[in-house]
Coordinates of C-alpha atoms and ligand atoms in Angstrom, one line a residue:
X1 CA 1.4 -22.0 -15.8
X2 CA 0.4 -23.8 -12.5
X3 CA -3.1 -23.2 -11.4
X4 CA -5.0 -23.8 -8.2
X5 CA -8.7 -24.2 -7.7
X6 CA -10.4 -23.3 -4.4
X7 CA -13.9 -24.7 -4.0
X8 CA -16.4 -23.4 -1.4
X9 CA -19.0 -26.0 -2.0
X10 CA -21.5 -24.7 0.5
X11 CA -21.5 -21.3 -1.2
X12 CA -21.3 -22.7 -4.7
X13 CA -18.3 -20.5 -5.4
X14 CA -15.0 -21.6 -6.8
X15 CA -12.0 -19.5 -7.7
X16 CA -9.2 -20.3 -10.1
X17 CA -5.8 -18.9 -9.1
X18 CA -2.6 -18.5 -11.0
X19 CA 0.3 -16.2 -10.4
X20 CA -1.1 -16.0 -6.9
X21 CA -4.2 -14.1 -7.9
X22 CA -7.8 -15.0 -8.4
X23 CA -8.2 -15.1 -12.2
X24 CA -11.6 -16.6 -12.6
X25 CA -14.7 -17.4 -10.6
X26 CA -17.3 -20.1 -10.9
X27 CA -20.6 -19.2 -9.2
X28 CA -23.8 -21.1 -9.2
X29 CA -26.7 -19.1 -7.9
X30 CA -30.2 -18.2 -8.6
X31 CA -33.4 -19.9 -9.6
X32 CA -32.4 -20.3 -13.2
X33 CA -28.9 -21.2 -14.2
X34 CA -27.2 -21.4 -17.5
X35 CA -27.6 -24.9 -18.8
X36 CA -30.8 -25.7 -17.0
X37 CA -33.3 -27.5 -19.1
X38 CA -37.0 -26.8 -18.6
X39 CA -40.2 -28.1 -20.0
X40 CA -42.0 -24.8 -20.5
X41 CA -45.3 -23.5 -21.9
X42 CA -45.4 -20.7 -24.4
X43 CA -47.3 -17.9 -22.7
X44 CA -47.5 -15.2 -25.4
X45 CA -45.9 -14.6 -28.8
X46 CA -44.9 -11.1 -29.6
X47 CA -44.4 -10.4 -33.3
X48 CA -43.1 -6.9 -32.7
X49 CA -39.9 -8.2 -31.1
X50 CA -39.8 -11.6 -32.9
X51 CA -39.8 -13.3 -29.6
X52 CA -42.0 -15.2 -27.2
X53 CA -42.4 -15.5 -23.4
X54 CA -42.3 -18.9 -22.0
X55 CA -43.5 -20.0 -18.6
X56 CA -40.9 -22.1 -16.9
X57 CA -42.5 -22.2 -13.5
X58 CA -41.3 -18.9 -12.1
X59 CA -44.2 -16.9 -10.9
X60 CA -42.3 -13.7 -11.1
X61 CA -41.0 -13.8 -14.6
X62 CA -41.2 -15.7 -17.8
X63 CA -38.3 -16.8 -19.9
X64 CA -37.7 -15.1 -23.2
X65 CA -37.0 -16.9 -26.5
X66 CA -36.0 -15.1 -29.7
X67 CA -37.1 -16.4 -33.1
X68 CA -33.4 -17.2 -34.0
X69 CA -33.1 -19.5 -31.0
X70 CA -36.2 -21.7 -31.6
X71 CA -34.2 -24.5 -33.2
X72 CA -36.4 -27.6 -33.3
X73 CA -39.3 -25.8 -31.6
X74 CA -40.4 -24.1 -34.8
X75 CA -43.7 -25.5 -36.1
X76 CA -42.8 -25.0 -39.7
X77 CA -39.6 -25.6 -41.6
X78 CA -39.9 -22.4 -43.6
X79 CA -38.9 -19.1 -42.4
X80 CA -41.7 -16.9 -41.2
X81 CA -43.0 -14.6 -38.5
X82 CA -42.7 -15.9 -35.0
X83 CA -46.5 -16.1 -34.8
X84 CA -46.4 -18.9 -37.5
X85 CA -43.6 -20.8 -35.8
X86 CA -44.8 -20.9 -32.2
X87 CA -48.3 -20.9 -30.7
X88 CA -49.5 -20.0 -27.2
X89 CA -49.8 -22.9 -24.9
X90 CA -47.4 -25.0 -26.9
X91 CA -45.1 -27.1 -24.7
X92 CA -41.4 -26.5 -25.3
X93 CA -38.2 -28.1 -24.2
X94 CA -35.9 -25.2 -23.6
X95 CA -32.5 -24.5 -22.1
X96 CA -31.3 -21.4 -20.2
X97 CA -28.8 -19.5 -22.4
X98 CA -28.4 -16.4 -20.2
X99 CA -29.4 -16.1 -16.6
X100 CA -32.0 -13.6 -15.5
X101 CA -30.8 -10.1 -14.8
X102 CA -32.6 -7.4 -13.0
X103 CA -36.2 -7.7 -14.0
X104 CA -35.4 -9.6 -17.3
X105 CA -36.2 -13.2 -17.2
X106 CA -33.7 -15.8 -18.4
X107 CA -33.0 -16.1 -22.1
X108 CA -33.9 -19.5 -23.5
X109 CA -33.0 -21.5 -26.5
X110 CA -34.5 -24.6 -28.2
X111 CA -31.0 -25.7 -29.3
X112 CA -30.1 -27.9 -26.4
X113 CA -26.5 -28.7 -25.7
X114 CA -25.2 -31.2 -23.1
X115 CA -21.7 -30.5 -22.0
X116 CA -19.5 -33.4 -20.9
X117 CA -15.9 -33.6 -19.9
X118 CA -14.4 -34.2 -23.4
X119 CA -17.5 -33.7 -25.6
X120 CA -20.5 -31.5 -26.0
X121 CA -23.6 -33.4 -27.3
X122 CA -26.0 -31.4 -29.4
X123 CA -29.1 -33.5 -29.8
X124 CA -30.6 -31.2 -32.4
X125 CA -27.2 -30.2 -34.0
X126 CA -25.3 -31.5 -37.0
X127 CA -21.9 -32.8 -37.7
X128 CA -18.6 -32.8 -35.8
X129 CA -16.8 -29.8 -34.6
X130 CA -13.4 -29.5 -32.9
X131 CA -12.2 -26.9 -30.4
X132 CA -10.0 -24.4 -32.1
X133 CA -7.6 -24.7 -29.2
X134 CA -6.5 -28.1 -30.3
X135 CA -3.6 -27.1 -32.5
X136 CA -1.8 -30.3 -33.4
X137 CA -2.9 -31.4 -36.8
X138 CA -2.3 -35.1 -36.1
X139 CA -4.4 -34.9 -32.9
X140 CA -7.1 -33.0 -34.7
X141 CA -7.3 -35.8 -37.3
X142 CA -7.4 -38.5 -34.7
X143 CA -10.2 -36.8 -32.7
X144 CA -12.2 -35.9 -35.8
X145 CA -12.1 -39.4 -37.0
X146 CA -13.1 -40.7 -33.6
X147 CA -16.0 -38.2 -33.3
X148 CA -17.4 -39.1 -36.7
X149 CA -17.2 -42.7 -35.8
X150 CA -19.1 -42.5 -32.5
X151 CA -21.4 -39.6 -33.2
X152 CA -25.1 -40.6 -32.7
X153 CA -27.1 -40.3 -35.9
X154 CA -29.0 -37.0 -36.3
X155 CA -27.0 -35.3 -33.5
X156 CA -24.1 -32.9 -33.4
X157 CA -20.9 -33.4 -31.5
X158 CA -18.3 -30.9 -30.4
X159 CA -14.9 -32.1 -29.2
X160 CA -13.6 -30.0 -26.4
X161 CA -10.0 -28.9 -25.9
X162 CA -9.8 -31.3 -22.9
X163 CA -10.1 -34.3 -25.2
X164 CA -6.6 -33.6 -26.5
X165 CA -4.3 -36.6 -25.9
X166 CA -7.1 -38.5 -24.1
X167 CA -7.7 -42.2 -24.7
X168 CA -10.6 -43.2 -27.0
X169 CA -12.2 -45.2 -24.2
X170 CA -12.4 -42.2 -21.9
X171 CA -14.0 -40.1 -24.7
X172 CA -16.5 -42.8 -25.6
X173 CA -17.4 -43.2 -22.0
X174 CA -18.1 -39.5 -21.8
X175 CA -20.4 -39.7 -24.8
X176 CA -22.3 -42.6 -23.3
X177 CA -23.0 -40.7 -20.2
X178 CA -24.3 -37.7 -22.2
X179 CA -26.5 -40.0 -24.2
X180 CA -28.0 -41.5 -21.0
X181 CA -28.6 -38.0 -19.8
X182 CA -30.4 -37.0 -23.0
X183 CA -32.6 -40.1 -22.9
X184 CA -33.6 -39.3 -19.4
X185 CA -34.5 -35.7 -20.3
X186 CA -36.7 -36.9 -23.2
X187 CA -38.4 -39.4 -21.1
X188 CA -39.2 -36.8 -18.4
X189 CA -40.4 -34.4 -21.1
X190 CA -43.2 -36.8 -22.1
X191 CA -44.1 -37.8 -18.6
X192 CA -43.9 -34.5 -16.6
X193 CA -46.5 -31.8 -16.4
X194 CA -45.2 -28.5 -17.7
X195 CA -43.7 -26.2 -16.5
X196 CA -40.9 -28.1 -14.9
X197 CA -37.2 -28.2 -14.4
X198 CA -35.9 -31.4 -16.1
X199 CA -32.1 -31.1 -15.8
X200 CA -29.6 -29.1 -14.0
X201 CA -25.9 -29.3 -13.3
X202 CA -26.6 -30.2 -9.7
X203 CA -23.2 -31.2 -8.7
X204 CA -21.2 -28.0 -8.2
X205 CA -17.9 -29.8 -7.9
X206 CA -18.5 -31.7 -11.1
X207 CA -19.3 -28.5 -12.9
X208 CA -16.2 -26.7 -11.6
X209 CA -13.9 -29.6 -12.5
X210 CA -15.5 -30.0 -15.9
X211 CA -15.1 -26.3 -16.7
X212 CA -11.9 -25.4 -14.9
X213 CA -9.7 -28.5 -14.4
X214 CA -6.8 -28.9 -16.8
X215 CA -3.4 -30.5 -16.7
X216 CA -1.7 -27.4 -15.3
X217 CA -3.9 -27.5 -12.1
X218 CA -1.5 -28.6 -9.4
X219 CA -3.7 -28.0 -6.3
X220 CA -7.4 -28.2 -5.5
X221 CA -8.7 -27.2 -2.1
X222 CA -12.2 -28.1 -1.1
X223 CA -14.1 -27.1 2.1
X224 CA -15.6 -30.5 2.9
X225 CA -14.1 -34.0 3.2
X226 CA -17.0 -35.3 1.1
X227 CA -16.1 -32.8 -1.5
X228 CA -12.5 -33.9 -1.5
X229 CA -13.6 -37.5 -2.1
X230 CA -15.8 -36.4 -5.0
X231 CA -13.0 -34.5 -6.6
X232 CA -10.7 -37.5 -6.4
X233 CA -13.4 -39.8 -7.8
X234 CA -14.1 -37.5 -10.6
X235 CA -10.5 -37.0 -11.6
X236 CA -9.9 -40.8 -11.4
X237 CA -12.9 -41.4 -13.7
X238 CA -11.4 -39.0 -16.2
X239 CA -8.0 -40.6 -16.1
X240 CA -9.2 -44.1 -16.7
X241 CA -9.4 -45.2 -13.0
X242 CA -5.9 -44.2 -12.1
X243 CA -5.3 -41.6 -9.4
X244 CA -4.5 -38.2 -11.0
X245 CA -0.9 -37.3 -11.1
X246 CA 0.7 -34.0 -10.2
X247 CA -2.2 -32.5 -8.3
X248 CA -2.7 -32.1 -4.6
X249 CA -6.2 -32.4 -3.3
X250 CA -6.6 -30.7 0.1
X251 CA -9.4 -30.4 2.6
X252 CA -9.5 -26.9 4.0
X253 CA -9.3 -27.3 7.8
X254 CA -8.4 -23.8 8.9
X255 CA -10.8 -22.1 11.3
X256 CA -11.1 -19.2 8.9
X257 CA -13.6 -19.9 6.2
X258 CA -12.1 -20.9 2.9
X259 CA -13.2 -17.8 0.9
X260 CA -11.6 -15.5 3.5
X261 CA -8.5 -17.6 4.0
X262 CA -7.7 -17.5 0.3
X263 CA -8.8 -14.0 0.0
X264 CA -11.5 -14.8 -2.6
X265 CA -14.0 -12.5 -0.9
X266 CA -11.5 -9.7 -0.9
X267 CA -10.9 -10.2 -4.5
X268 CA -14.6 -10.1 -5.3
X269 CA -14.9 -6.9 -3.3
X270 CA -12.0 -5.4 -5.3
X271 CA -13.5 -6.5 -8.5
X272 CA -16.7 -4.6 -7.9
X273 CA -14.8 -1.3 -7.8
X274 CA -14.2 0.7 -10.9
X275 CA -10.5 1.3 -10.2
X276 CA -7.8 -1.2 -10.5
X277 CA -4.2 -0.2 -9.7
X278 CA -1.4 -1.4 -11.8
X279 CA 1.9 -2.6 -10.4
X280 CA 3.9 0.5 -11.5
X281 CA 1.6 3.2 -10.4
X282 CA -0.8 3.5 -13.3
X283 CA -4.4 2.5 -13.0
X284 CA -7.5 1.5 -15.0
X285 CA -11.1 2.5 -14.5
X286 CA -13.7 -0.1 -15.6
X287 CA -17.2 1.3 -16.2
X288 CA -19.9 -1.1 -17.3
X289 CA -22.9 0.4 -19.0
X290 CA -26.0 -1.1 -20.5
X291 CA -24.6 -1.2 -24.0
X292 CA -20.9 -1.7 -23.5
X293 CA -18.1 -1.6 -21.0
X294 CA -15.6 1.3 -21.1
X295 CA -12.1 0.9 -19.7
X296 CA -9.9 3.9 -19.3
X297 CA -6.1 3.6 -18.8
X298 CA -4.3 6.2 -16.8
X299 CA -0.6 6.6 -16.2
X300 CA -0.9 7.9 -12.6
X301 CA 2.3 9.4 -11.4
X302 CA 4.5 6.7 -12.7
X303 CA 8.1 7.4 -13.6
X304 CA 9.7 4.1 -14.2
X305 CA 11.4 4.6 -17.5
X306 CA 13.7 7.2 -18.7
X307 CA 11.6 8.4 -21.6
X308 CA 7.9 9.2 -21.7
X309 CA 7.5 6.9 -24.7
X310 CA 8.7 3.9 -22.8
X311 CA 6.6 4.8 -19.8
X312 CA 3.5 5.0 -21.8
X313 CA 4.1 1.7 -23.5
X314 CA 4.9 0.1 -20.2
X315 CA 1.8 1.3 -18.5
X316 CA -0.3 0.3 -21.5
X317 CA 1.1 -3.2 -21.4
X318 CA 0.5 -3.5 -17.7
X319 CA -3.0 -2.3 -18.3
X320 CA -3.5 -4.9 -21.1
X321 CA -2.5 -7.7 -18.8
X322 CA -4.8 -6.5 -16.0
X323 CA -7.7 -5.9 -18.4
X324 CA -7.5 -9.4 -19.7
X325 CA -7.6 -10.7 -16.1
X326 CA -10.5 -8.3 -15.1
X327 CA -12.6 -9.3 -18.1
X328 CA -12.4 -13.0 -16.9
X329 CA -12.7 -12.2 -13.2
X330 CA -15.7 -9.9 -13.7
X331 CA -17.0 -12.0 -16.5
X332 CA -17.7 -8.9 -18.6
X333 CA -19.4 -9.8 -21.9
X334 CA -20.4 -8.0 -25.0
X335 CA -18.6 -5.0 -26.4
X336 CA -15.7 -3.6 -24.5
X337 CA -13.9 -0.4 -25.5
X338 CA -10.5 0.3 -24.1
X339 CA -8.9 3.8 -24.1
X340 CA -5.2 3.2 -23.8
X341 CA -2.9 6.1 -23.2
X342 CA -2.2 7.7 -26.6
X343 CA 0.9 6.4 -28.4
X344 CA 2.2 8.1 -31.5
X345 CA 4.6 5.3 -32.6
X346 CA 2.8 2.7 -34.8
X347 CA 5.5 0.2 -33.6
X348 CA 4.5 0.7 -30.0
X349 CA 0.8 0.4 -31.0
X350 CA 1.6 -2.9 -32.7
X351 CA 3.6 -4.1 -29.7
X352 CA 0.7 -3.3 -27.4
X353 CA -1.9 -5.0 -29.5
X354 CA 0.3 -8.1 -29.7
X355 CA 0.7 -8.1 -26.0
X356 CA -3.0 -7.6 -25.4
X357 CA -3.9 -10.4 -27.8
X358 CA -1.6 -12.7 -26.0
X359 CA -3.0 -11.8 -22.6
X360 CA -6.5 -12.5 -23.9
X361 CA -5.6 -15.9 -25.2
X362 CA -6.1 -17.7 -21.8
X363 CA -9.7 -16.6 -21.7
X364 CA -12.2 -19.3 -22.6
X365 CA -14.9 -16.8 -23.5
X366 CA -12.7 -16.0 -26.5
X367 CA -12.4 -12.2 -26.5
X368 CA -11.7 -10.9 -30.0
X369 CA -10.1 -7.6 -30.7
X370 CA -12.5 -6.1 -33.3
X371 CA -10.5 -3.0 -34.2
X372 CA -8.3 -0.2 -33.3
X373 CA -10.4 2.9 -34.0
X374 CA -9.2 6.1 -35.5
X375 CA -9.3 7.7 -32.1
X376 CA -6.9 5.1 -30.7
X377 CA -9.7 3.1 -28.9
X378 CA -9.4 -0.7 -28.9
X379 CA -12.7 -2.3 -29.4
X380 CA -13.2 -6.0 -28.5
X381 CA -16.0 -8.4 -27.9
X382 CA -16.3 -11.1 -25.4
X383 CA -18.9 -13.9 -25.2
X384 CA -21.6 -13.3 -22.7
X385 CA -21.9 -16.4 -20.5
X386 CA -23.5 -16.5 -17.1
X387 CA -23.8 -13.5 -14.9
X388 CA -21.1 -10.9 -14.5
X389 CA -19.7 -10.0 -11.1
X390 CA -22.0 -7.0 -10.7
X391 CA -25.0 -9.1 -11.2
X392 CA -23.8 -11.8 -8.9
X393 CA -22.5 -9.8 -6.0
X394 CA -23.6 -6.2 -6.6
X395 CA -26.8 -4.4 -6.1
X396 CA -27.8 -1.2 -7.8
X397 CA -27.8 1.7 -5.4
X398 CA -31.4 2.9 -5.0
X399 CA -30.4 6.5 -4.4
X400 CA -28.4 7.2 -7.5
X401 CA -29.8 4.3 -9.7
X402 CA -26.2 3.0 -10.2
X403 CA -24.9 6.2 -11.7
X404 CA -22.7 7.0 -8.7
X405 CA -24.0 10.6 -8.8
X406 CA -26.4 12.3 -6.5
X407 CA -28.3 15.3 -7.7
X408 CA -27.4 18.5 -6.0
X409 CA -28.9 21.6 -7.7
X410 CA -28.0 25.1 -6.8
X411 CA -30.0 26.2 -3.9
X412 CA -31.2 22.7 -3.0
X413 CA -30.0 20.1 -0.6
X414 CA -27.2 20.3 1.9
X415 CA -24.0 22.3 1.6
X416 CA -20.9 20.2 1.4
X417 CA -19.6 19.0 4.7
X418 CA -16.1 20.2 4.5
X419 CA -15.0 18.5 7.7
X420 CA -15.9 15.1 6.3
X421 CA -14.6 15.0 2.8
X422 CA -14.2 11.2 2.9
X423 CA -17.9 10.4 3.1
X424 CA -19.5 13.4 1.5
X425 CA -21.7 12.4 -1.4
X426 CA -19.5 13.8 -4.1
X427 CA -20.2 13.8 -7.8
X428 CA -17.1 11.7 -8.5
X429 CA -16.4 9.1 -11.1
X430 CA -16.3 6.3 -8.7
X431 CA -19.0 4.3 -7.1
X432 CA -16.7 3.0 -4.5
X433 CA -16.7 4.5 -1.2
X434 CA -13.7 2.6 0.0
X435 CA -11.7 4.2 -2.6
X436 CA -12.8 7.6 -1.6
X437 CA -11.8 7.0 2.0
X438 CA -8.4 5.8 1.0
X439 CA -7.9 8.7 -1.4
X440 CA -9.9 11.7 -0.5
X441 CA -7.5 14.2 -2.2
X442 CA -8.5 14.0 -5.8
X443 CA -12.1 14.3 -4.9
X444 CA -11.7 16.9 -2.3
X445 CA -10.7 19.6 -4.8
X446 CA -13.7 19.9 -6.9
X447 CA -16.3 20.1 -4.1
X448 CA -14.2 22.7 -2.4
X449 CA -14.3 24.8 -5.5
X450 CA -18.0 24.3 -5.7
X451 CA -18.3 25.4 -2.1
X452 CA -16.4 28.5 -2.8
X453 CA -18.6 29.2 -5.7
X454 CA -21.6 29.1 -3.4
X455 CA -20.2 31.6 -1.0
X456 CA -21.5 34.6 -3.0
X457 CA -24.9 33.2 -2.9
X458 CA -24.7 32.5 0.8
X459 CA -23.6 36.1 1.4
X460 CA -26.7 37.3 -0.2
X461 CA -28.7 35.1 2.1
X462 CA -27.2 36.8 5.1
X463 CA -30.0 39.2 5.6
X464 CA -32.6 37.0 4.2
X465 CA -35.2 36.1 6.8
X466 CA -34.8 32.4 6.3
X467 CA -31.1 32.4 6.5
X468 CA -31.0 31.2 10.1
X469 CA -33.4 28.4 9.4
X470 CA -31.3 27.3 6.4
X471 CA -28.2 27.1 8.3
X472 CA -29.9 25.1 11.0
X473 CA -31.6 22.7 8.6
X474 CA -28.5 22.1 6.7
X475 CA -26.5 21.1 9.8
X476 CA -29.2 19.0 11.1
X477 CA -29.4 17.2 7.8
X478 CA -25.7 16.6 7.8
X479 CA -25.6 15.1 11.2
X480 CA -28.6 13.0 10.9
X481 CA -27.4 11.7 7.6
X482 CA -24.1 10.7 8.8
X483 CA -25.6 8.8 11.7
X484 CA -28.1 7.2 9.5
X485 CA -25.6 5.9 7.1
X486 CA -23.6 4.3 9.8
X487 CA -26.7 2.6 11.1
X488 CA -27.3 1.3 7.6
X489 CA -23.9 -0.2 7.4
X490 CA -24.3 -2.0 10.7
X491 CA -27.7 -3.3 9.6
X492 CA -26.4 -4.5 6.3
X493 CA -23.4 -6.2 7.7
X494 CA -25.4 -8.0 10.3
X495 CA -27.9 -9.7 8.0
X496 CA -25.3 -12.4 7.3
X497 CA -26.0 -12.3 3.6
X498 CA -23.4 -13.9 1.4
X499 CA -22.5 -10.7 -0.3
X500 CA -23.0 -7.6 1.8
X501 CA -20.2 -5.9 -0.2
X502 CA -22.2 -3.9 -2.6
X503 CA -24.8 -2.8 -0.1
X504 CA -22.2 -1.5 2.2
X505 CA -20.2 0.1 -0.5
X506 CA -23.2 2.1 -1.7
X507 CA -24.5 3.0 1.7
X508 CA -21.3 4.6 2.7
X509 CA -21.3 6.7 -0.4
X510 CA -24.9 7.6 -0.5
X511 CA -25.2 9.4 2.8
X512 CA -27.9 11.5 1.2
X513 CA -31.0 10.5 3.0
X514 CA -34.5 11.5 2.0
X515 CA -34.7 15.2 1.6
X516 CA -38.4 15.7 2.2
X517 CA -38.6 14.3 5.6
X518 CA -35.9 16.6 6.9
X519 CA -37.3 19.7 5.4
X520 CA -40.4 19.2 7.4
X521 CA -38.5 19.6 10.5
X522 CA -37.2 23.0 9.6
X523 CA -40.1 25.3 10.7
X524 CA -40.2 23.6 14.0
X525 CA -36.7 24.8 14.8
X526 CA -36.9 28.2 13.2
X527 CA -38.4 30.3 16.0
X528 CA -35.3 29.8 18.0
X529 CA -34.1 33.3 17.5
X530 CA -37.1 34.9 18.9
X531 CA -37.0 32.8 22.0
X532 CA -33.7 34.3 23.1
X533 CA -34.1 37.8 24.6
X534 CA -31.9 40.5 23.3
X535 CA -29.1 41.4 25.7
X536 CA -27.2 44.6 25.7
X537 CA -23.6 44.6 26.8
X538 CA -20.9 47.2 26.7
X539 CA -17.2 46.5 26.1
X540 CA -14.4 48.8 26.9
X541 CA -11.7 49.1 24.2
X542 CA -9.1 51.6 23.2
X543 CA -9.3 53.0 19.7
X544 CA -6.3 50.8 18.8
X545 CA -8.0 47.7 20.1
X546 CA -11.1 48.5 18.2
X547 CA -9.1 48.8 15.0
X548 CA -7.3 45.5 15.6
X549 CA -10.5 43.7 16.5
X550 CA -12.3 45.0 13.4
X551 CA -9.4 44.1 11.2
X552 CA -9.1 40.6 12.5
X553 CA -12.8 40.2 12.5
X554 CA -12.9 39.2 16.2
X555 CA -15.9 40.1 18.3
X556 CA -15.5 42.5 21.1
X557 CA -17.5 39.9 23.1
X558 CA -14.3 37.9 23.7
X559 CA -13.2 40.7 26.0
X560 CA -16.0 39.8 28.4
X561 CA -15.1 36.7 30.3
X562 CA -18.5 35.0 30.1
X563 CA -20.7 32.9 27.9
X564 CA -23.5 34.0 25.7
X565 CA -26.4 31.8 24.9
X566 CA -26.8 33.3 21.5
X567 CA -24.1 35.8 20.5
X568 CA -26.3 36.9 17.7
X569 CA -28.8 38.2 20.1
X570 CA -26.3 40.4 21.9
X571 CA -26.1 44.1 21.2
X572 CA -22.6 45.2 21.9
X573 CA -21.7 48.8 22.5
X574 CA -18.0 49.5 22.4
X575 CA -16.7 52.4 24.5
X576 CA -13.3 53.9 24.9
X577 CA -11.9 53.6 28.4
X578 CA -13.7 56.0 30.8
X579 CA -16.5 56.7 28.4
X580 CA -20.1 56.5 29.6
X581 CA -22.3 53.5 28.6
X582 CA -24.8 55.2 26.5
X583 CA -23.3 56.4 23.2
X584 CA -25.6 55.1 20.5
X585 CA -23.4 56.4 17.7
X586 CA -20.7 53.9 18.6
X587 CA -23.0 51.0 19.1
X588 CA -22.2 47.9 17.1
X589 CA -25.3 45.9 16.8
X590 CA -26.3 42.8 15.0
X591 CA -27.3 42.5 12.2
X592 CA -24.4 44.6 11.1
X593 CA -22.0 45.0 8.2
X594 CA -20.2 41.8 7.2
X595 CA -17.0 42.3 9.2
X596 CA -18.9 42.6 12.5
X597 CA -21.3 39.8 11.9
X598 CA -18.3 37.7 11.2
X599 CA -16.8 38.9 14.4
X600 CA -19.7 37.6 16.3
X601 CA -19.4 34.2 14.8
X602 CA -15.9 34.0 15.9
X603 CA -17.2 33.9 19.4
X604 CA -18.8 30.6 18.6
X605 CA -15.4 29.3 17.6
X606 CA -13.5 30.3 20.5
X607 CA -16.0 30.2 23.3
X608 CA -17.8 27.1 24.4
X609 CA -21.3 28.2 23.9
X610 CA -24.0 26.0 25.3
X611 CA -27.5 25.6 24.1
X612 CA -28.9 22.4 25.6
X613 CA -29.3 20.5 22.3
X614 CA -25.6 20.8 21.7
X615 CA -26.0 22.0 18.2
X616 CA -24.9 25.5 18.8
X617 CA -21.6 25.4 16.9
X618 CA -23.5 24.5 13.8
X619 CA -23.2 27.6 11.7
X620 CA -19.5 27.5 12.0
X621 CA -18.6 26.4 8.6
X622 CA -20.7 28.9 6.8
X623 CA -19.7 31.7 8.9
X624 CA -16.0 30.9 8.7
X625 CA -16.2 30.7 5.0
X626 CA -17.9 34.0 5.0
X627 CA -15.2 35.5 7.0
X628 CA -12.5 34.3 4.7
X629 CA -14.3 35.7 1.7
X630 CA -14.9 38.9 3.5
X631 CA -11.2 39.1 4.1
X632 CA -10.5 38.5 0.4
X633 CA -12.9 41.1 -0.5
Ligands
ZN1 ZN1 -25.4 5.5 -5.3

């Protein structure tokens, strides 16, 4: 199928498109990149983990080499403990296998490989190997024969898929260039002081083309004119000096940056979210963990086919296609477990597995379906290579440590802000705030229940001395937090970092700000109640009115056409028309039985009560809830 490659050279990001979607990314970032070759110094050898740490010139962290990756570095031919094979201060020529992640240094190997366009030279390797993707037997024979003929003595050679159908001269030229590269590395290794970087794929365009260009690429867009020239030059070299056919090479001249124009950044942003929607209404949830990645397939509210069986198969097939794409796009390696929607029919299961297998075929990291477990889970493995999208563009949220959950224990923290379901820090499955904003409904339910569950507890607090303080503190927290989180977003967005996506994403969700600091402010506010002098008022009401007001839970204060600084500090005495003011037996005072307390709070709802700091309507939510529960009871 026709492919397009978008190259943002300045950002060292390239995207491969087909079927109008970003399918794969090439990103070169960081101090240590896969393929870098270093002259390092063994710092310490750790027998307990059969590994050694190697100084490769990064003050922050050493590289890590496992005994199985020593290759030519081992001091003895015989097998043995790593302490016998490597000694501290030994100089070693190593290559980065896996880029550093978190606080782990890069993983190194002594088995150096030099990839070219058509061949991979393995200076310490053996024999000739052919890419399994070359299917044609005649072509395999031709390439194998050629490789055996030209292979340098004592080295290994791998023939890449790209060599298929290529002239012998082009392949030989590729080998010569790799051999020159190796000679240069060896020369530097003897003449340079360790630790030092000896070789790197410096040319991003060359790397992208080497890894991503194939005959089905019909368009390449580069963001610089110099880049366009280099693409043309490179393709001409590979096609024996002739201009490449069937491919348009464009210079991106639009005012909008190339990554925005082609929506690459948008695709990256989407690929950091757990949820991916499928065309027919189903969706998948991708949850990476330390040990493996779990993918859950959900049918959503999809009713395309007449029968449920067809629906399930259809959704599963759509999911399989999308999972294959997401694994490439996110560059998820290691063990992956997919929980498809259950299917009883073995025929359907087989159909799905075939479809999934086919969808995975286009992936160069060669995902392999390991098994279909008894529970109907499909397990597969995918080669780890380079960083995944979370490592490249994400950042673990410091508040929840990447879990996507914030702790909220009974009796601690803030109550749920019902008026802002979209940004409340809910214990939901997703780490994506965007998603919550788009779809608050599914997440709204559970916190609401939780809130209701708390009401009983809050009722008990009613006469507790610190109740007032708590209500105040809670609301203050809520407000401050919301404001703070907005500030955070603005700040993050303004730093001009290449990938503010993750930071923003997390910040919106984790509106929970430090708890300690805010608690401190509580006592300061608490004396408020004492400050307001108690006021006595009397209200005239007929017995009927009194009944209705009591039933509705409305305060008699609404009858008086005036404002109260603090309705809680008002003692109301209700009198029948014509009655004298002083009838203590009919006095309704606060604190009072639930219904009447509630009635007072209603004042705050209906009357504009002023209190200078503008926070007077704060206890609304709690009181309202209480009222509704009082009614139910
Ligand atoms: Zn978080």
